[in-house]
Short mmCIF file of C-alpha atoms in Angstrom, two decimals:
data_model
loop_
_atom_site.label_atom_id
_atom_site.label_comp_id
_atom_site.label_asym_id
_atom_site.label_seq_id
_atom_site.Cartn_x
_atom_site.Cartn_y
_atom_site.Cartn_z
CA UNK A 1244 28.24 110.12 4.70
CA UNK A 1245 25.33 112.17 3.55
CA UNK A 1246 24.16 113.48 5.99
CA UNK A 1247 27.64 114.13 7.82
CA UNK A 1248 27.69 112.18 10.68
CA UNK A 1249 30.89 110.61 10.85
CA UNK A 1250 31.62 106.82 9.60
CA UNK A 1251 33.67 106.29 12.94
CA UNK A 1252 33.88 107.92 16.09
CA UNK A 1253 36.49 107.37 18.82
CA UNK A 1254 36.62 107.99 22.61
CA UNK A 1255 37.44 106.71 25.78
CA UNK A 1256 39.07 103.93 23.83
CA UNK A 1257 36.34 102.88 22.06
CA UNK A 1258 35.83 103.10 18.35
CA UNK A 1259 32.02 103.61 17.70
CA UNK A 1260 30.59 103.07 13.81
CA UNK A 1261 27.76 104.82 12.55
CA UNK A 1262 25.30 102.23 9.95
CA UNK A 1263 27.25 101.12 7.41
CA UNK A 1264 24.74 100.46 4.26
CA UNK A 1265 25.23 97.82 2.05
CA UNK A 1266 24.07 100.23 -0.59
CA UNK A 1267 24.04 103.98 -1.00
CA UNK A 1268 21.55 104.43 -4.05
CA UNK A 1269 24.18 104.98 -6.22
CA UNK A 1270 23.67 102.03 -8.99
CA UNK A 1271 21.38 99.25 -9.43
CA UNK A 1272 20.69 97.75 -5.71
CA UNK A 1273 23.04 94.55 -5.50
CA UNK A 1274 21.90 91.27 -4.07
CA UNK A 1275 21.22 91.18 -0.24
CA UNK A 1276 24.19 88.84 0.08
CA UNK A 1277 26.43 91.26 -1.92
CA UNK A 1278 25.25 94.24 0.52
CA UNK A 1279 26.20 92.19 3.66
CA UNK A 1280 30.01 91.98 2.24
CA UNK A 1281 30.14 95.66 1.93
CA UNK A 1282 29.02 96.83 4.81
CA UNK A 1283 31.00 94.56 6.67
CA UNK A 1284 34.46 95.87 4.14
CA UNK A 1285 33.03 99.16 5.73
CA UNK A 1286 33.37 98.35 9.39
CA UNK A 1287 36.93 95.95 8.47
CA UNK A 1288 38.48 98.93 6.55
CA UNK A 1289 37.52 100.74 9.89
CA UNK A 1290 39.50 98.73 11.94
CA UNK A 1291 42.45 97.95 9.13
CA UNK A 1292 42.49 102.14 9.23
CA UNK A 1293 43.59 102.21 13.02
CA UNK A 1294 45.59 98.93 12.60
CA UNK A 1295 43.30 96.56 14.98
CA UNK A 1296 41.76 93.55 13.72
CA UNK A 1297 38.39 91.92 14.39
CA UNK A 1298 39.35 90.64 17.77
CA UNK A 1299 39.10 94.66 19.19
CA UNK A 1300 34.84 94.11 18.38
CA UNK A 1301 32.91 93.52 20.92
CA UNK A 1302 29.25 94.15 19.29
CA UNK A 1303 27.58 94.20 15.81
CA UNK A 1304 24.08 95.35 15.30
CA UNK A 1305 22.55 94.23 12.28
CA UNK A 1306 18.96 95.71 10.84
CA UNK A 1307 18.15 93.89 8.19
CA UNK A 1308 15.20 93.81 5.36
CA UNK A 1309 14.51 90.43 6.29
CA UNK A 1310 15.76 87.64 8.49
CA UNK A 1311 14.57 85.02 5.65
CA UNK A 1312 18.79 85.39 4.79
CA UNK A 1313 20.02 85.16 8.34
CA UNK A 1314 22.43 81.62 7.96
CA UNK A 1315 23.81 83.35 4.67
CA UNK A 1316 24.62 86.37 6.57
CA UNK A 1317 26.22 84.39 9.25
CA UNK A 1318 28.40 82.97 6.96
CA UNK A 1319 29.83 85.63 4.84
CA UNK A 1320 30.35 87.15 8.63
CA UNK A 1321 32.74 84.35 9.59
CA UNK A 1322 34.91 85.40 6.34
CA UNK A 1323 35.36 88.79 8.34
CA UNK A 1324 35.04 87.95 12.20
CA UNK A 1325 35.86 84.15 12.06
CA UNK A 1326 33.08 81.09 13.63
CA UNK A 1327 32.67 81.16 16.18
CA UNK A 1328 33.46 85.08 16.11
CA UNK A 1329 34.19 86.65 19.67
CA UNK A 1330 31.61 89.25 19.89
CA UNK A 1331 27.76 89.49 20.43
CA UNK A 1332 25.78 90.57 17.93
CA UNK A 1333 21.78 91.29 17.28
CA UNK A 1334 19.89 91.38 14.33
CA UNK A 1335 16.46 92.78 13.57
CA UNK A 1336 14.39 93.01 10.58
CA UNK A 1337 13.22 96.74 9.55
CA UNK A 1338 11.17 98.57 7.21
CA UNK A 1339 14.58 99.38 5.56
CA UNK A 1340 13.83 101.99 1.89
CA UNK A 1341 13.55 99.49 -1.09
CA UNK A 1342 16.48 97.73 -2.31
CA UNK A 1343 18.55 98.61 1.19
CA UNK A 1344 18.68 94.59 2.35
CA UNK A 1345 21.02 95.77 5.65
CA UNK A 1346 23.12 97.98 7.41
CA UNK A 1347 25.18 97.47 10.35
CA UNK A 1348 27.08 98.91 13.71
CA UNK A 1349 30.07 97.94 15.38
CA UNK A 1350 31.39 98.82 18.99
CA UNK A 1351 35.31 98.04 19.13
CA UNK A 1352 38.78 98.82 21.49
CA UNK A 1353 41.24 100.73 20.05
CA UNK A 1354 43.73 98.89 22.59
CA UNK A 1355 42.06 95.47 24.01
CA UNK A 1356 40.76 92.86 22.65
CA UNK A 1357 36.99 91.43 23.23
CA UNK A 1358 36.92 87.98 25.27
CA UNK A 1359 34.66 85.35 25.04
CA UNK A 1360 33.13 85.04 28.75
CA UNK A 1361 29.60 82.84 27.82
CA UNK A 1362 30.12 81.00 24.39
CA UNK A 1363 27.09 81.34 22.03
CA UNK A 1364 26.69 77.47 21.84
CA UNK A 1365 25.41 77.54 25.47
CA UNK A 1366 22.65 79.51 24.22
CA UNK A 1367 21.24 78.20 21.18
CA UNK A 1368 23.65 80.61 19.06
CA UNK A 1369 27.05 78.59 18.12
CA UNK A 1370 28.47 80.95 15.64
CA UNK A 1371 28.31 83.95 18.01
CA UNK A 1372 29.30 84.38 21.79
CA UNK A 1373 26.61 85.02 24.26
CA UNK A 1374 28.58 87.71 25.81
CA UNK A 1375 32.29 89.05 25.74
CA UNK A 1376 34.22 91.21 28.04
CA UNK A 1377 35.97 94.38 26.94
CA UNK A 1378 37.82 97.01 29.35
CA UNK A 1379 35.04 96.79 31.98
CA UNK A 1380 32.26 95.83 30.24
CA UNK A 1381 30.17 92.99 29.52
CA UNK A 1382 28.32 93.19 26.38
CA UNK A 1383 25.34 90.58 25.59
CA UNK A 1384 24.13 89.25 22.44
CA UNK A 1385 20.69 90.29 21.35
CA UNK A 1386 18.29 87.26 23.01
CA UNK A 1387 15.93 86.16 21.14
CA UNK A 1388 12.62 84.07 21.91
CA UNK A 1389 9.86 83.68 19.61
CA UNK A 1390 6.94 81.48 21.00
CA UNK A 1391 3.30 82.37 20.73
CA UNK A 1392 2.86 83.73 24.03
CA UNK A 1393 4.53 86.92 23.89
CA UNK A 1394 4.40 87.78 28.06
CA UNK A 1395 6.43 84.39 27.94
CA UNK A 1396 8.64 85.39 25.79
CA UNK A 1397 9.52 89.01 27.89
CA UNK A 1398 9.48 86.58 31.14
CA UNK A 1399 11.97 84.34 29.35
CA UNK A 1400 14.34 86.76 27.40
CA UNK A 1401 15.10 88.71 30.97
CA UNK A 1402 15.30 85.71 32.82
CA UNK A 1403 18.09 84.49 30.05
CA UNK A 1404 20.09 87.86 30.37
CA UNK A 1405 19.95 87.85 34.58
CA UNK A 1406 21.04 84.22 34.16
CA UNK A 1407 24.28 85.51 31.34
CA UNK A 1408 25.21 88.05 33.90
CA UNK A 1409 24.81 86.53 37.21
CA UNK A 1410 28.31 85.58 37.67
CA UNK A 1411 30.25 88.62 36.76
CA UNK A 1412 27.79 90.79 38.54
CA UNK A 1413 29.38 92.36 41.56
CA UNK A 1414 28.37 95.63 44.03
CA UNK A 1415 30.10 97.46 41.63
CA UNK A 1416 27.82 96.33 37.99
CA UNK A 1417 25.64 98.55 36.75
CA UNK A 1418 23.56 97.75 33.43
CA UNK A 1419 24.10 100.68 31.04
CA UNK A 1420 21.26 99.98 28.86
CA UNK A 1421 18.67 97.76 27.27
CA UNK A 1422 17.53 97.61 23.69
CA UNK A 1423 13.96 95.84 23.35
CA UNK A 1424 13.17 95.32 19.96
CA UNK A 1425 9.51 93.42 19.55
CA UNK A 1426 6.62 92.75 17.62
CA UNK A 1427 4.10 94.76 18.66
CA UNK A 1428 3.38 97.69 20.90
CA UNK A 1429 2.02 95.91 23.95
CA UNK A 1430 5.27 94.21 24.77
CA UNK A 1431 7.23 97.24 25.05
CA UNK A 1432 5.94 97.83 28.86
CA UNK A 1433 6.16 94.62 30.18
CA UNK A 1434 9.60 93.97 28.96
CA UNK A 1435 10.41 97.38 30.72
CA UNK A 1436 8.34 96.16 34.30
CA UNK A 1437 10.51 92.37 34.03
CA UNK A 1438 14.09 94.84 33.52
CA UNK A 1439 13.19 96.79 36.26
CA UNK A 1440 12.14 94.26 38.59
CA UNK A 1441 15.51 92.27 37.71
CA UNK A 1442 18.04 95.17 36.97
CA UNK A 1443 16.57 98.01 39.12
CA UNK A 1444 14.03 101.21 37.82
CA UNK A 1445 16.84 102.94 36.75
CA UNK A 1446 18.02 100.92 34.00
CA UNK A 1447 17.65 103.03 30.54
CA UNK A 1448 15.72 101.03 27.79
CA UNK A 1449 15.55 102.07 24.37
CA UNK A 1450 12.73 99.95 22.36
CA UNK A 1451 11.18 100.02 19.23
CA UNK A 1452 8.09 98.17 17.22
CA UNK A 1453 9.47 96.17 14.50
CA UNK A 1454 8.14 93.57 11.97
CA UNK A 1455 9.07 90.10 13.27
CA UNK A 1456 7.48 87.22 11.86
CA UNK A 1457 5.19 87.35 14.48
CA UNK A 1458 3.70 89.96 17.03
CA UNK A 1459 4.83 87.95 19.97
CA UNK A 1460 8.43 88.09 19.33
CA UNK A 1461 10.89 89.91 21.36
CA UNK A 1462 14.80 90.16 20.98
CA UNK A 1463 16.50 92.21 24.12
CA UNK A 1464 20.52 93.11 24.15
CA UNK A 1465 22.07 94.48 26.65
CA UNK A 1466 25.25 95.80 28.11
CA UNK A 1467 26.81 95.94 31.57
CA UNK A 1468 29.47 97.30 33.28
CA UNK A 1469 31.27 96.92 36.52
CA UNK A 1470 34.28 99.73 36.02
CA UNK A 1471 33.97 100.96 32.24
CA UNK A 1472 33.30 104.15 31.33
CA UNK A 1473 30.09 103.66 28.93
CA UNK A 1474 27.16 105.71 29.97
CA UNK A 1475 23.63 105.82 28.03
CA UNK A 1476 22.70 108.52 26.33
CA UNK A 1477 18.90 108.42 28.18
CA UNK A 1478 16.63 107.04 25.73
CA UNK A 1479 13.62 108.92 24.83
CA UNK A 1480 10.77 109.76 22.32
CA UNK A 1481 9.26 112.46 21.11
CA UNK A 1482 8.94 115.09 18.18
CA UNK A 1483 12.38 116.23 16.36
CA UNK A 1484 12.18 118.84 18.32
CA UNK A 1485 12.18 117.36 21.61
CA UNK A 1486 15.15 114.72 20.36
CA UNK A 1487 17.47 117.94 19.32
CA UNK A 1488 16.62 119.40 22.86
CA UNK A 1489 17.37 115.89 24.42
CA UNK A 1490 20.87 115.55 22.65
CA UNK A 1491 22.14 119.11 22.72
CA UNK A 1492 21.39 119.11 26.66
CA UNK A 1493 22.89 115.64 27.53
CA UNK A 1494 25.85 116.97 24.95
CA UNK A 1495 26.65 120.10 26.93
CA UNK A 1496 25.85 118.00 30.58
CA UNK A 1497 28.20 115.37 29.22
CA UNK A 1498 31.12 118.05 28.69
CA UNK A 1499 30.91 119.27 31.95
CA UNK A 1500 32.16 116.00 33.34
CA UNK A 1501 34.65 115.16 30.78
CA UNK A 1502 32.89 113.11 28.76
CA UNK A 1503 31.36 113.17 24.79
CA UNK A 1504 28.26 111.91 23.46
CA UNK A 1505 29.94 108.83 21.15
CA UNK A 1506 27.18 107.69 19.40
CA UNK A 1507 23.57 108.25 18.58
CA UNK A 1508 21.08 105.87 18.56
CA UNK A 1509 18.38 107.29 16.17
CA UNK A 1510 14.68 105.49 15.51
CA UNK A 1511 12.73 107.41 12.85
CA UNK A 1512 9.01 106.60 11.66
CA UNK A 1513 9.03 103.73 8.41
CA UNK A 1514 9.79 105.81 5.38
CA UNK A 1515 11.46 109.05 7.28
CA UNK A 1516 14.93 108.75 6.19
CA UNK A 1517 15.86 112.52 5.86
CA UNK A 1518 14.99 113.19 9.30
CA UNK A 1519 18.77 111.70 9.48
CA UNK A 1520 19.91 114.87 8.10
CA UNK A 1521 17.52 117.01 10.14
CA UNK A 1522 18.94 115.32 13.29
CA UNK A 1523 22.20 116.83 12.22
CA UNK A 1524 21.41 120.06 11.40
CA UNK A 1525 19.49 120.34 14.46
CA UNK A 1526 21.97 119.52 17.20
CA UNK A 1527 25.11 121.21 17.73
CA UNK A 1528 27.86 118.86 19.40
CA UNK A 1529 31.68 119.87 19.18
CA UNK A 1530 32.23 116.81 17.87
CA UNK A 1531 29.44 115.09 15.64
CA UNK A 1532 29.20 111.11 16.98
CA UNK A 1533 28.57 108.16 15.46
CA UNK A 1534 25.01 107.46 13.96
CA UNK A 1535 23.11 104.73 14.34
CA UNK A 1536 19.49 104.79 12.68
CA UNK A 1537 17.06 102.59 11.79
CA UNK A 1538 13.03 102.80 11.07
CA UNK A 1539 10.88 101.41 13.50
CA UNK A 1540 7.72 102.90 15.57
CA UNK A 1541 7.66 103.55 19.52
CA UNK A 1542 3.83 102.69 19.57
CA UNK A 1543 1.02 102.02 17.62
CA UNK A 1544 -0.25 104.98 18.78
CA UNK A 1545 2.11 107.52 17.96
CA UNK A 1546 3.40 106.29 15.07
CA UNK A 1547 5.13 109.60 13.85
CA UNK A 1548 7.29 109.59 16.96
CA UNK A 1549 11.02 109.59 16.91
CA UNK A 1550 13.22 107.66 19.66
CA UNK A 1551 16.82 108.81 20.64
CA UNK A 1552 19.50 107.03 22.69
CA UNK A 1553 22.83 106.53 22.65
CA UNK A 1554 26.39 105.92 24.82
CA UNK A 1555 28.77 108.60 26.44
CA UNK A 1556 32.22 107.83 26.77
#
């Protein structure tokens, strides 16, 4: 990649992708259609690399130019993951550069393979699963409500993820982190007050301000797990300068017990894409992770901000 952060990244078990794009700026931007077969070659050739197949995925993360596409994306999908595919998967729109339509993530076992524990149907989302298992953990598809009320929609979306969990939860489950992705700034800290007052104050929760087809809408994923090894990188925002502190401290904290920083989680102001390569050059990790990055804003207020998270495996 351009900015050298690795295409894959594998620890613990886990094989962690950085974005794939469905177009590098090479040639004439193909169709968005086109771009969602390439990235997803990207992530298979991944896999077909390490000899695993699609049933080793347990998430996709999809940020998209538009969601205008979505049932055309789901469908070229089945032609890599199969329908219903056995993972969970989110997809956002973004202010993605012109002529990128998408890029994508993908969380995977090198050794096990993902199972189905709540199928997607029960949940409004039939060519998906709700949530799988994998070694330990319990990942959740990206829930999704889009009424007018927004506070409705935060009550609702937590409600749906306590209610997806409830039965595997034990003394032992611990939520390893929240993504809240909505439409406008003012959601941001309720969503956080309903996680905490479900999950506990000390779940991490990495959110971002992005352009949904309306300001009220909110899409939350999550992940859990009882004995995996996942940790969050904790989320925060700040300047560039702050996020290279952040990371190089939580790298060097992570190595003391063992453990690597596997992937990056990287939110950038609209328009900011070579920050990227400043993120790189600014932290200084053994072993460069995965990348994950995607433009979005952490409030209307600060709109230059960056946002970090991540996992440690």
């Amino acid at each position: 990649m351009s900015d050298s952060f690795p295409d894959f990244f594998s620890v613990g078990g886990f094989l962690f992708s950085s974005s794939m794009p469905g177009w590098d700026g090479s040639e004439m931007a193909p169709s968005v259609l086109e771009q969602c077969r390439r990235t997803y070659t990207q992530l298979m050739q991944g896999l077909i690399d390490r000899k695993i197949d699609a049933r080793h995925v347990a998430r996709l993360d999809h940020y998209t130019a538009s969601q205008s596409w979505l049932a055309e994306r789901q469908q070229i999908r089945a032609t890599f993951f199969g329908e219903p595919c056995g993972l969970a998967s989110t997809g956002v729109a973004v202010h993605h550069p012109a002529g990128l339509g998408v890029t994508c993530a993908m969380i995977a076992h090198l050794e096990r393979q993902s199972v189905t524990s709540v199928s997607g149907a029960a949940y409004g989302m039939p060519a998906i699963a709700t949530s799988v298992e994998l070694a330990g953990h319990l990942f959740v598809s990206g829930i999704l409500k889009t009424s007018l009320d927004a506070w409705e929609n935060v009550r609702n979306a937590v409600a749906e993820i306590d209610e997806i969990v409830a039965p595997f939860r034990t003394r032992r489950t611990r939520p390893v982190r929240f993504d809240v992705f909505a439409g406008s700034a003012e959601m941001i800290p309720q969503a956080q007050d309903e996680i905490f007052k479900a999950f506990g104050d000390e779940c991490p929760v990495f959110s971002a301000v992005l352009p949904f087809a309306r300001d009220s809408m909110v899409e939350i994923t999550s992940l859990f797990a009882e004995q995996g090894e996942l940790i969050a990188l904790p989320p925060m925002s700040g300047t560039m300068e702050a996020i290279a502190r952040h990371v190089n401290f939580h790298g060097d904290q992570a190595k003391k017990s063992g453990k690597q920083i596997a992937r990056l989680d990287f939110r950038y102001p609209p328009g900011g894409e070579a920050s990227v390569r400043q993120l790189f050059d600014s932290i200084h990790l053994s072993h460069p992770p995965a990348c994950v990055r995607f433009p979005g804003i952490g409030s209307l207020a600060q709109t230059s901000e960056y946002g970090i998270s991540g996992f440690l495996a």
